[in-house]
XYZ file of C-alpha atoms in Angstrom:
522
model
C -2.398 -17.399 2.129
C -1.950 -16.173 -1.466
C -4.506 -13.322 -2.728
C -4.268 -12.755 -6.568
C -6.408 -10.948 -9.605
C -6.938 -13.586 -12.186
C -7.294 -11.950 -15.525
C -11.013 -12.500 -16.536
C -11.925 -13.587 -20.686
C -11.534 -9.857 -22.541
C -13.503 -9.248 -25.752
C -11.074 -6.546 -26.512
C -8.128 -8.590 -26.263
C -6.453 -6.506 -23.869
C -3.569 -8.099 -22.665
C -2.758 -8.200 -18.726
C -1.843 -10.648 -16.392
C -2.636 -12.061 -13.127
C -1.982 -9.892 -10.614
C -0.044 -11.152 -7.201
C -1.070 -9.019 -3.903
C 2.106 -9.262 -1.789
C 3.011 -6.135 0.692
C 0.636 -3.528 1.711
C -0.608 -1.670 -1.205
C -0.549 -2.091 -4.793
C -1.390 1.190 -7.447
C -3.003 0.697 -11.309
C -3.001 3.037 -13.726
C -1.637 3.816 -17.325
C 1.535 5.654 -15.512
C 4.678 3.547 -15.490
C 5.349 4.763 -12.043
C 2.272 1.982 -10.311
C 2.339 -1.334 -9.586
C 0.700 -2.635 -12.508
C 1.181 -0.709 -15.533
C -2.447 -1.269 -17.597
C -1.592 -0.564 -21.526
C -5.613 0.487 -22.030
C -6.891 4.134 -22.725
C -9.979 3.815 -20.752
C -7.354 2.940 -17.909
C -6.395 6.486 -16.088
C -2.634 7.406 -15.199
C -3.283 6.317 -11.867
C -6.689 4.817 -11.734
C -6.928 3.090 -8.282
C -4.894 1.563 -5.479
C -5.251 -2.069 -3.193
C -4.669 -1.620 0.053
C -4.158 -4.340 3.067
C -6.229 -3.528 5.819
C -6.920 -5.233 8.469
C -5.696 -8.324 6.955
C -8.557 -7.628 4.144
C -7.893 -6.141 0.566
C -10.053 -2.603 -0.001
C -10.008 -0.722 -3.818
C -9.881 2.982 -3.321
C -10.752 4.604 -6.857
C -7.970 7.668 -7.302
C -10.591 9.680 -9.053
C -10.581 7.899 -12.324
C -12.217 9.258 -15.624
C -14.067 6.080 -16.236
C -14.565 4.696 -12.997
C -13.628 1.292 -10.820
C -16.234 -1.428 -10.939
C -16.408 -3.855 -8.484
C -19.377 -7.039 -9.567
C -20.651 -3.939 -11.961
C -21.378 -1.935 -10.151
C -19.083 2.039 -9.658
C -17.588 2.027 -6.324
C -15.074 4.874 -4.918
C -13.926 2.174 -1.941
C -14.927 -1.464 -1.483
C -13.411 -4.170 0.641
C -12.656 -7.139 -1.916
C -14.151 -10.889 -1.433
C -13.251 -13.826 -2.993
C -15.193 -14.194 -6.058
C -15.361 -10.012 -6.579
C -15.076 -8.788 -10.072
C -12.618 -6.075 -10.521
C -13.127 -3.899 -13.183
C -10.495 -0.927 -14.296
C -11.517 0.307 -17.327
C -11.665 -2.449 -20.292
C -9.683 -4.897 -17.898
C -11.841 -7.593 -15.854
C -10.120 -9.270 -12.473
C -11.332 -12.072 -10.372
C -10.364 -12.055 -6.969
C -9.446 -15.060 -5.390
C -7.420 -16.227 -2.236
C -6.294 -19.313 -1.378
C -2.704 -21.482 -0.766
C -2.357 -22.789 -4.418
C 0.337 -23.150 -6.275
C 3.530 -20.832 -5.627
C 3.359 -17.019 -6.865
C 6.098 -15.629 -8.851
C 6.832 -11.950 -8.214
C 8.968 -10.147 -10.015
C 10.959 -6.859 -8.159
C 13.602 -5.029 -9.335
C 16.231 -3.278 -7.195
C 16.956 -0.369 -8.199
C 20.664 -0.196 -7.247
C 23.255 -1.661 -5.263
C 25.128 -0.121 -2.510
C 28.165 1.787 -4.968
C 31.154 -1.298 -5.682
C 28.928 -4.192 -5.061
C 28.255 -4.933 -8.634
C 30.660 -7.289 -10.137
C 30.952 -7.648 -13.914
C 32.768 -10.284 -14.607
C 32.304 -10.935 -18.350
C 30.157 -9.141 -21.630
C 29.798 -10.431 -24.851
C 28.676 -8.424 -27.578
C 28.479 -11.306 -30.293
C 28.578 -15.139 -28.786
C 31.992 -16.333 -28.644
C 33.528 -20.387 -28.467
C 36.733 -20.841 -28.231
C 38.504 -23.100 -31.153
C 38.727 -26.669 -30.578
C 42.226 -26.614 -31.084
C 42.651 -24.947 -28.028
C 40.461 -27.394 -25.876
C 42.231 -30.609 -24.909
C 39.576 -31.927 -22.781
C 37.012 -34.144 -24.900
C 34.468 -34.439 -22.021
C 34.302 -30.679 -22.251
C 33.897 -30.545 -26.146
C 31.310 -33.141 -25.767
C 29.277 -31.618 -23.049
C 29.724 -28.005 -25.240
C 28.424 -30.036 -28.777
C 25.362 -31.780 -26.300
C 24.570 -28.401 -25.272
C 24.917 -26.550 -28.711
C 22.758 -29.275 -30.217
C 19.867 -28.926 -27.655
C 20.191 -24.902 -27.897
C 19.730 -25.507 -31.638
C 17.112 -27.794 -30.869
C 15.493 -24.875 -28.657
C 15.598 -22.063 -31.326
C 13.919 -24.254 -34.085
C 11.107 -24.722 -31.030
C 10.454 -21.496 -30.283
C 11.017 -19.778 -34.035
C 7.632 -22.268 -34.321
C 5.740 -20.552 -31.589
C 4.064 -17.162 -32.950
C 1.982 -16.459 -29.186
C 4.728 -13.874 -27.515
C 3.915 -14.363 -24.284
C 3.848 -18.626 -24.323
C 7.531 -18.068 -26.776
C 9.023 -15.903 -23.389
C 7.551 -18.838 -21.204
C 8.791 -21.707 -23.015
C 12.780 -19.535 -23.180
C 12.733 -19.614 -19.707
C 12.091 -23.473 -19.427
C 14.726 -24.102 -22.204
C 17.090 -21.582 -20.203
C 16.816 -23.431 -17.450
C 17.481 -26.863 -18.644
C 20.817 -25.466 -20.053
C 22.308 -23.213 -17.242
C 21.962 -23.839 -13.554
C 19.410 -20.802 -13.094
C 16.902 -21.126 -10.673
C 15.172 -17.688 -11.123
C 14.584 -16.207 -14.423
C 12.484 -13.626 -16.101
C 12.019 -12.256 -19.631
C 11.670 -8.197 -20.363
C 10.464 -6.641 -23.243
C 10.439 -3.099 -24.739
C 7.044 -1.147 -24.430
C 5.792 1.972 -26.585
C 8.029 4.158 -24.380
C 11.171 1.954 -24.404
C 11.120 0.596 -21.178
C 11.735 -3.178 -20.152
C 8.614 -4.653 -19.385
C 8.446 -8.443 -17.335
C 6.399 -10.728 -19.992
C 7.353 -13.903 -18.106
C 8.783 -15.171 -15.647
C 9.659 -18.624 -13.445
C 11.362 -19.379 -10.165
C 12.116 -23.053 -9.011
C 10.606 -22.372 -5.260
C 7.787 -23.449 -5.342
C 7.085 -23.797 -1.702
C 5.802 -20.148 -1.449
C 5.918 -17.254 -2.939
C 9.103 -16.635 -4.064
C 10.579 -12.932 -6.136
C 12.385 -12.894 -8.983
C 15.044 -9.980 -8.040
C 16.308 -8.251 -11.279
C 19.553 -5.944 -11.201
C 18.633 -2.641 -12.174
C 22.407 -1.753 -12.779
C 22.503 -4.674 -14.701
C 19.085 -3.820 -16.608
C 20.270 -0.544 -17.710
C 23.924 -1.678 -18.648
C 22.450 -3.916 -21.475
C 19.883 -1.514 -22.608
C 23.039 0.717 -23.053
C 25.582 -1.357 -24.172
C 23.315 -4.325 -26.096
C 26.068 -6.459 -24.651
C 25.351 -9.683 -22.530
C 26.668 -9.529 -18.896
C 27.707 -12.173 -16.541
C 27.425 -10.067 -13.235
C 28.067 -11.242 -9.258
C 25.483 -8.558 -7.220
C 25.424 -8.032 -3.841
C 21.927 -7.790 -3.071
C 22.454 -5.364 0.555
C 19.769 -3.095 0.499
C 18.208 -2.635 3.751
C 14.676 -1.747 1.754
C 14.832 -5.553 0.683
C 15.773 -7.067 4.787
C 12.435 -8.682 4.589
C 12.441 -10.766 1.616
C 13.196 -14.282 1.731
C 16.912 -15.559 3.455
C 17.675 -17.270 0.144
C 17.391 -13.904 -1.258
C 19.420 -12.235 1.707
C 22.458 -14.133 0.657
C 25.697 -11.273 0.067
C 26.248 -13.005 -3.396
C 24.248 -14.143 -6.086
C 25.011 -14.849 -9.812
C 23.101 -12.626 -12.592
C 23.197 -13.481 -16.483
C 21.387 -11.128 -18.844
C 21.897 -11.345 -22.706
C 19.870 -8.770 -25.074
C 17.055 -9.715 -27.464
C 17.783 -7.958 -30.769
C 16.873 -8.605 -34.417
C 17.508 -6.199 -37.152
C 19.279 -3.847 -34.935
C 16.504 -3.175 -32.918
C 16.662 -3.917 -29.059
C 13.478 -5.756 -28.399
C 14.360 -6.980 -24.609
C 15.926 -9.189 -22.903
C 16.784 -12.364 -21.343
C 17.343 -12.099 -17.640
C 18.153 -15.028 -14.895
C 20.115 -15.508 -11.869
C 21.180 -18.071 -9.067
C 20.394 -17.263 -5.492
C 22.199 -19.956 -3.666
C 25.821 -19.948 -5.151
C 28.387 -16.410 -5.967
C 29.902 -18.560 -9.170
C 27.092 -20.846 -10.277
C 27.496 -19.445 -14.284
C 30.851 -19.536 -16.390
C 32.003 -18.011 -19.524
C 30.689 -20.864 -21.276
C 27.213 -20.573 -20.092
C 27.117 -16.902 -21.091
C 28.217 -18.035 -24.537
C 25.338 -20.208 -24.522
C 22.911 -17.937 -23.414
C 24.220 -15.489 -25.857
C 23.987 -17.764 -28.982
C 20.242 -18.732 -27.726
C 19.671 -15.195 -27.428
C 20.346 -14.519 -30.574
C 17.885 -17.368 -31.913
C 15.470 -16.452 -29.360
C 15.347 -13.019 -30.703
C 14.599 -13.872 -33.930
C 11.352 -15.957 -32.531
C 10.336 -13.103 -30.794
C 10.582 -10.574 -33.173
C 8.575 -12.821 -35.618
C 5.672 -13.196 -32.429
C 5.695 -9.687 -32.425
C 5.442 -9.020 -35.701
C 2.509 -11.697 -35.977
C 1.249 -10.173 -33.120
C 0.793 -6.708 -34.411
C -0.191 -7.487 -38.205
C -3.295 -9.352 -35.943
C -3.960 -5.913 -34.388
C -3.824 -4.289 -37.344
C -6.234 -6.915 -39.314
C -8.467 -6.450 -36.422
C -8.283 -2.811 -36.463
C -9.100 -2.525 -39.711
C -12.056 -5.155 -39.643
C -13.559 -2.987 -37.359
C -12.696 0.481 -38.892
C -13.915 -0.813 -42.125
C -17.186 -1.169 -40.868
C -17.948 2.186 -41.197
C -14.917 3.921 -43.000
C -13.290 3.334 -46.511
C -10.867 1.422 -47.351
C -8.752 4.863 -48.246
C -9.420 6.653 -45.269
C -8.535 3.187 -43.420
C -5.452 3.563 -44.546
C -4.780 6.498 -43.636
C -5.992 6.185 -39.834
C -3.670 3.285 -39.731
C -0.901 5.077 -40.986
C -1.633 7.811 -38.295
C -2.207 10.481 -40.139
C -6.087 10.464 -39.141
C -6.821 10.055 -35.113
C -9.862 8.882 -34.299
C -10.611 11.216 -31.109
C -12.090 9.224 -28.266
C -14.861 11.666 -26.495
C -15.308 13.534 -29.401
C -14.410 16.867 -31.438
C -16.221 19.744 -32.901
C -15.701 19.356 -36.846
C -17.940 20.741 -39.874
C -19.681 18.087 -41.472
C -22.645 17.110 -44.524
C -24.654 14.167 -42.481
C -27.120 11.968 -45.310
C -30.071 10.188 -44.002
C -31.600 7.641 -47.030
C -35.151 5.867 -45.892
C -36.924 2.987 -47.103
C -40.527 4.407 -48.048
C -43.337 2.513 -46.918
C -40.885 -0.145 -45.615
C -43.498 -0.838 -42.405
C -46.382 -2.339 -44.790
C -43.491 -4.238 -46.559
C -42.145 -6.294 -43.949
C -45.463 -6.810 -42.644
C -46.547 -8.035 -45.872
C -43.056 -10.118 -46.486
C -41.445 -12.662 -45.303
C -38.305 -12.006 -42.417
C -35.825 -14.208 -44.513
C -36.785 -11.878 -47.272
C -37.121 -8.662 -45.578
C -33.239 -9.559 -44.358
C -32.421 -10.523 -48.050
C -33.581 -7.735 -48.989
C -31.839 -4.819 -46.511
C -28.818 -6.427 -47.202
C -28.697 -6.556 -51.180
C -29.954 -2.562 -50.502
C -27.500 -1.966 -47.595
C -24.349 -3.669 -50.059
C -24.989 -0.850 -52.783
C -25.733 1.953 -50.446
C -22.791 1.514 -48.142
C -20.332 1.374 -51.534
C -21.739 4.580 -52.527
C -20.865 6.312 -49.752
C -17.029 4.966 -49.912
C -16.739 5.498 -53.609
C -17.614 9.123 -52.825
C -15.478 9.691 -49.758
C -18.378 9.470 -46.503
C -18.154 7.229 -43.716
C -20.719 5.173 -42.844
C -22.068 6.285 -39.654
C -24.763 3.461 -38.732
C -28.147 1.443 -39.911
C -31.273 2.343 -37.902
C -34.103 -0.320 -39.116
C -34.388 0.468 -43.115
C -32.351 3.830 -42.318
C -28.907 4.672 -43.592
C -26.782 7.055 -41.689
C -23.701 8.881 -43.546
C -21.414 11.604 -42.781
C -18.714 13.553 -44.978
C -16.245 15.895 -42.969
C -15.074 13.792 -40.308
C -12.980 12.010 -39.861
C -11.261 13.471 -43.178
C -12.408 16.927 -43.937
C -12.643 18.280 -47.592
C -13.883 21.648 -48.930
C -16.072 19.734 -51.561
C -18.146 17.239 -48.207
C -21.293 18.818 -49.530
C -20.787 18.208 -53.038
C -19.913 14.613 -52.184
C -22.757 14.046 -50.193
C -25.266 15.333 -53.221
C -23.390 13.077 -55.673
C -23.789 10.111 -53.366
C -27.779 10.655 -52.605
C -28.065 11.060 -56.262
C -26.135 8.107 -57.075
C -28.350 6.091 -54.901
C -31.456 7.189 -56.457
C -29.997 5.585 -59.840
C -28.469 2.531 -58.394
C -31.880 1.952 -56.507
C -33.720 2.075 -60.185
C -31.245 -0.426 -61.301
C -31.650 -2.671 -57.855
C -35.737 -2.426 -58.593
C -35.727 -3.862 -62.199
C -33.151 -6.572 -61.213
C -36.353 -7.304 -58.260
C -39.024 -6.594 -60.938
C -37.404 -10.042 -62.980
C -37.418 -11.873 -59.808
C -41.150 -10.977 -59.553
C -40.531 -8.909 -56.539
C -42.156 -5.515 -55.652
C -40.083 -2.121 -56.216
C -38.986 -0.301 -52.909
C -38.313 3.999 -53.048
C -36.287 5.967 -51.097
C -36.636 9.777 -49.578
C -33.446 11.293 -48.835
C -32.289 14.240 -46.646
C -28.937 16.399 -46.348
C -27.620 18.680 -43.966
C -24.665 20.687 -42.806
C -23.025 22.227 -39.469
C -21.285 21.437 -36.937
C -21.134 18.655 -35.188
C -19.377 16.706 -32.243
C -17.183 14.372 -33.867
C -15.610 11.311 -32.188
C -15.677 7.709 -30.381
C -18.753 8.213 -28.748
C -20.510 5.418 -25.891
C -20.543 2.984 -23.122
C -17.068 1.963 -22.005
C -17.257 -1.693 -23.511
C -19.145 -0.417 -26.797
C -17.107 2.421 -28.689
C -18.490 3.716 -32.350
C -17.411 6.478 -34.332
C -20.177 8.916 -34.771
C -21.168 12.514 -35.098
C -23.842 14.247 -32.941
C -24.948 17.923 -33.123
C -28.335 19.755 -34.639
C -27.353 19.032 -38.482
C -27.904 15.355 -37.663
C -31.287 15.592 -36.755
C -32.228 17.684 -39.167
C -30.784 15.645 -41.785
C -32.996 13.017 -40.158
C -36.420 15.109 -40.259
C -36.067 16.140 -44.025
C -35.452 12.341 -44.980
C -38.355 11.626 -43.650
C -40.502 14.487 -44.651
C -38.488 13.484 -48.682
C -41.222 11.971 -50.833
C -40.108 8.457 -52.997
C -37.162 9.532 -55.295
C -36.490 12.862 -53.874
C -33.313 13.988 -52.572
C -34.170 17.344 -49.611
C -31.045 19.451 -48.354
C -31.087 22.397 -45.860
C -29.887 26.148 -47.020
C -26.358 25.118 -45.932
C -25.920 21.975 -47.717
C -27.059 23.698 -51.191
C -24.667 26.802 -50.522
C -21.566 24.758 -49.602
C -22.624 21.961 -52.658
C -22.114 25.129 -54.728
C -25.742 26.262 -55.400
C -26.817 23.243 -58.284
C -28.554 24.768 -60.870
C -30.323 21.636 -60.979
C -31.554 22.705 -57.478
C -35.263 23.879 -56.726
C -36.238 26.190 -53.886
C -39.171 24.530 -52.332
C -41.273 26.509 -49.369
C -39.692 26.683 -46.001
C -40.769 23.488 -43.847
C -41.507 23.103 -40.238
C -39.530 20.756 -38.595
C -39.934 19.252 -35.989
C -37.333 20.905 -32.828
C -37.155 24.056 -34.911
C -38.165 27.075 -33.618
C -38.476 28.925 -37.005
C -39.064 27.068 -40.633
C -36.259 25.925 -42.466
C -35.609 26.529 -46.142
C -35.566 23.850 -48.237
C -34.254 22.467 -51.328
C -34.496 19.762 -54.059
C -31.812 18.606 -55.398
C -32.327 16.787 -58.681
């Protein structure tokens, strides 16, 4: 009986892969130290941990930040059926059980007993010997049939930009040109360690572990040399894996993935049931469709991240410029995930009267018109350095301060409200030709600090700001009249005290113990 988390559809995109329960206990987390390694920052260092009781799966949560979800709902232990959804942080699991097809596992042993690693041959380049030194024409045709269907191979798989299907597809091409019957492909994480992306075994009457050499592993890391190895796999920690796998001998191949001098992973397989099943020859192949192969991946990879990236911005550009996009990309703005204190000038901008209007107007046309309002408002607040914090209704929400801090937020924030007033005049005699009524806007501004930060439910992120100055900017937009522009104390010290500016009396607002002083800014 085979029990096994089956990734479920992600929104996110986050990448992870069914999940194999074999032996007693299994550990997740963001640590590279568990059992499955979860690249996902709601995921904790080690976030929970299967254990086989009883002949029955149970999740124990490890005291997680965000929690582990069985069906929804936050459990701290919970004895898995099939069917169960698993959830550990933004990654969804199915659990099923059943015989199906064979499950690939992959292990790697740490080291063999000292002297029972064999290298037999390393190439740093691929390497053919010259035909004049080959009098054997069966061999040079069997090399040229080979060549020409490793050629063959690379054009494939420099076609295939999805990284995980190119690693896939290298294994089946490996396997049709060397005499491998288990195989895996490694690649570099964030941190530089080899990570399995695929892998494929030719037992497929049960489950059946792909054992990678860590002595071999870490000699090609070091060297970026290939390595044609015979390892004694005599570890009594491994006495209870399969007797193919038992055997004293087995033959390991393992060529390195590089393009442009970088060391993106590598190629890994090996023959359990014979001590000599690879030659010289086949490690020259390998190596040459290594060297293609790397190419294809590095391309998927690069394909692959430019797709993050267009995402990431997409979704940063909702509510940041395009400058300070940038500049998050480029890392030198972090987006803090829970929040930080930071001093910011929050703008509120209301429709007046915008009830009666879209009770008197047509939806199509109250949509029409929020977003022909919405397009000019929103470039306002770029073209003066804010970020777009949200809509609420006919309500605009902006913030200077975070995540980019200036000296001159409040000025910027008093040149943008103004600048709406006049683009708003424009906007109503372009609707006055249409034969459509004029809308007004009341505007308010305040400063202070605020809790800056990713802020929300653990499958619905935004960046926002939250502190006193927010609702207060909120209350004096709504207590601003049509075409006036209201600021706290705060807002008109830090914008530099605008001549322009008038003192009104000091308001009551609402959650304010004491009355605020006021000010319009013209």
């Amino acid at each position: 009986m085979i029990s096994r988390l089956v990734p479920v559809a992600d929104p996110e995109n986050l990448v992870h892969q069914d999940v194999v329960l074999d032996g007693q206990s299994l550990t997740f987390g963001r640590g590279l130290g568990n059992t499955v390694v979860l690249d996902d920052v709601q995921v904790s260092k080690n976030h929970a941990v299967l254990r086989r009781i009883d002949g029955h799966w149970v999740v124990h949560d490890l005291g997680s930040s965000n929690g582990t979800f069985v069906n929804g709902t936050r459990v701290l232990k919970h004895r898995l059926v099939p069917g169960d959804e698993l959830e550990l942080g933004g990654c969804r699991y199915t659990f099923q059980t059943g015989s199906g097809s064979a499950a690939t596992i992959l292990q790697i042993v740490p080291e063999s007993r000292e002297g029972k690693t064999s290298v037999l041959a390393t190439r740093a380049v691929q390497t053919f010997e010259p035909v004049k030194r080959i009098d054997d024409a069966q061999r040079l045709r069997t090399d040229y049939e080979r060549l020409r269907a490793a050629f063959a191979a690379v054009r494939e798989l420099t076609a295939i930009t999805d990284v995980r299907a190119l690693c896939q597809r290298m294994l089946e091409v490996t396997f049709e040109l060397v005499r491998a019957d288990t195989g895996v492909v490694l690649l570099m994480d964030e941190n530089d360690e080899p990570q399995p992306i695929a892998t494929r075994s030719v037992h497929g009457d049960s489950a059946q572990r792909v054992m990678v050499s860590r002595t071999v592993i870490d000699r090609v890391v070091k060297g970026r040399e290939a390595i044609l190895a015979n390892d004694a796999l005599v570890d009594e920690r491994f006495s209870a894996a399969m007797s193919i796998v038992r055997a004293n001998m087995r033959s390991v191949m393992c060529v390195p993935l590089i393009d442009k001098g970088r060391l993106l992973g590598m190629l890994h397989v090996g023959n359990t049931s014979h001590a000599s099943a690879f030659t010289n020859d086949d490690l020259d192949m390998l190596s040459g469709l290594g060297s293609g192969a790397s190419v294809a991946v590095g391309n998927a990879l690069l394909v692959r991240r430019l797709e993050d990236e267009g995402r990431a911005r997409e979704s940063l550009g909702r509510f940041l410029s395009p400058l300070v996009v940038e500049r998050v990309m480029s890392n030198d703005v972090e987006l803090d995930r829970g929040g930080a204190e930071a001093q910011v000038t929050v703008l509120f901008a209301d429709i007046r009267g915008f009830t009666s209007l879209s009770e008197q107007t047509a939806p199509a046309k109250v949509v029409a018109l929020l977003n022909e309002y919405f397009d000019l408002m929103v470039e306002i607040v770029f073209r003066h350095g804010g970020t777009l914090d949200k809509f609420i209704g006919d309500a605009l929400m902006a913030v200077w301060g975070s995540p980019v801090h200036s000296p001159d937020d409040a000025k910027h924030a008093v040149a943008a409200a103004l600048e709406m007033h006049e683009t708003l005049a424009t906007l109503n005699a372009m609707r006055k030709d249409r034969g459509e009524d004029p809308i007004a806007i009341g505007v308010g501004i305040a400063s202070g600090a605020c809790v800056a930060g990713a802020i929300g439910a653990r499958r619905r992120l935004d960046f926002t700001v939250i502190g006193d100055c927010v609702n207060l900017a909120s209350r004096l937009a709504g207590a601003a009249g049509p075409g006036r522009v209201i600021s706290d104390e705060t807002t008109f010290m830090r914008a530099g005290s605008p001549p322009t500016a008038t003192r009104l009396e000091p308001a009551k607002v609402k959650g304010k113990a004491q009355p605020v002083q006021i000010f319009s800014l013209r």
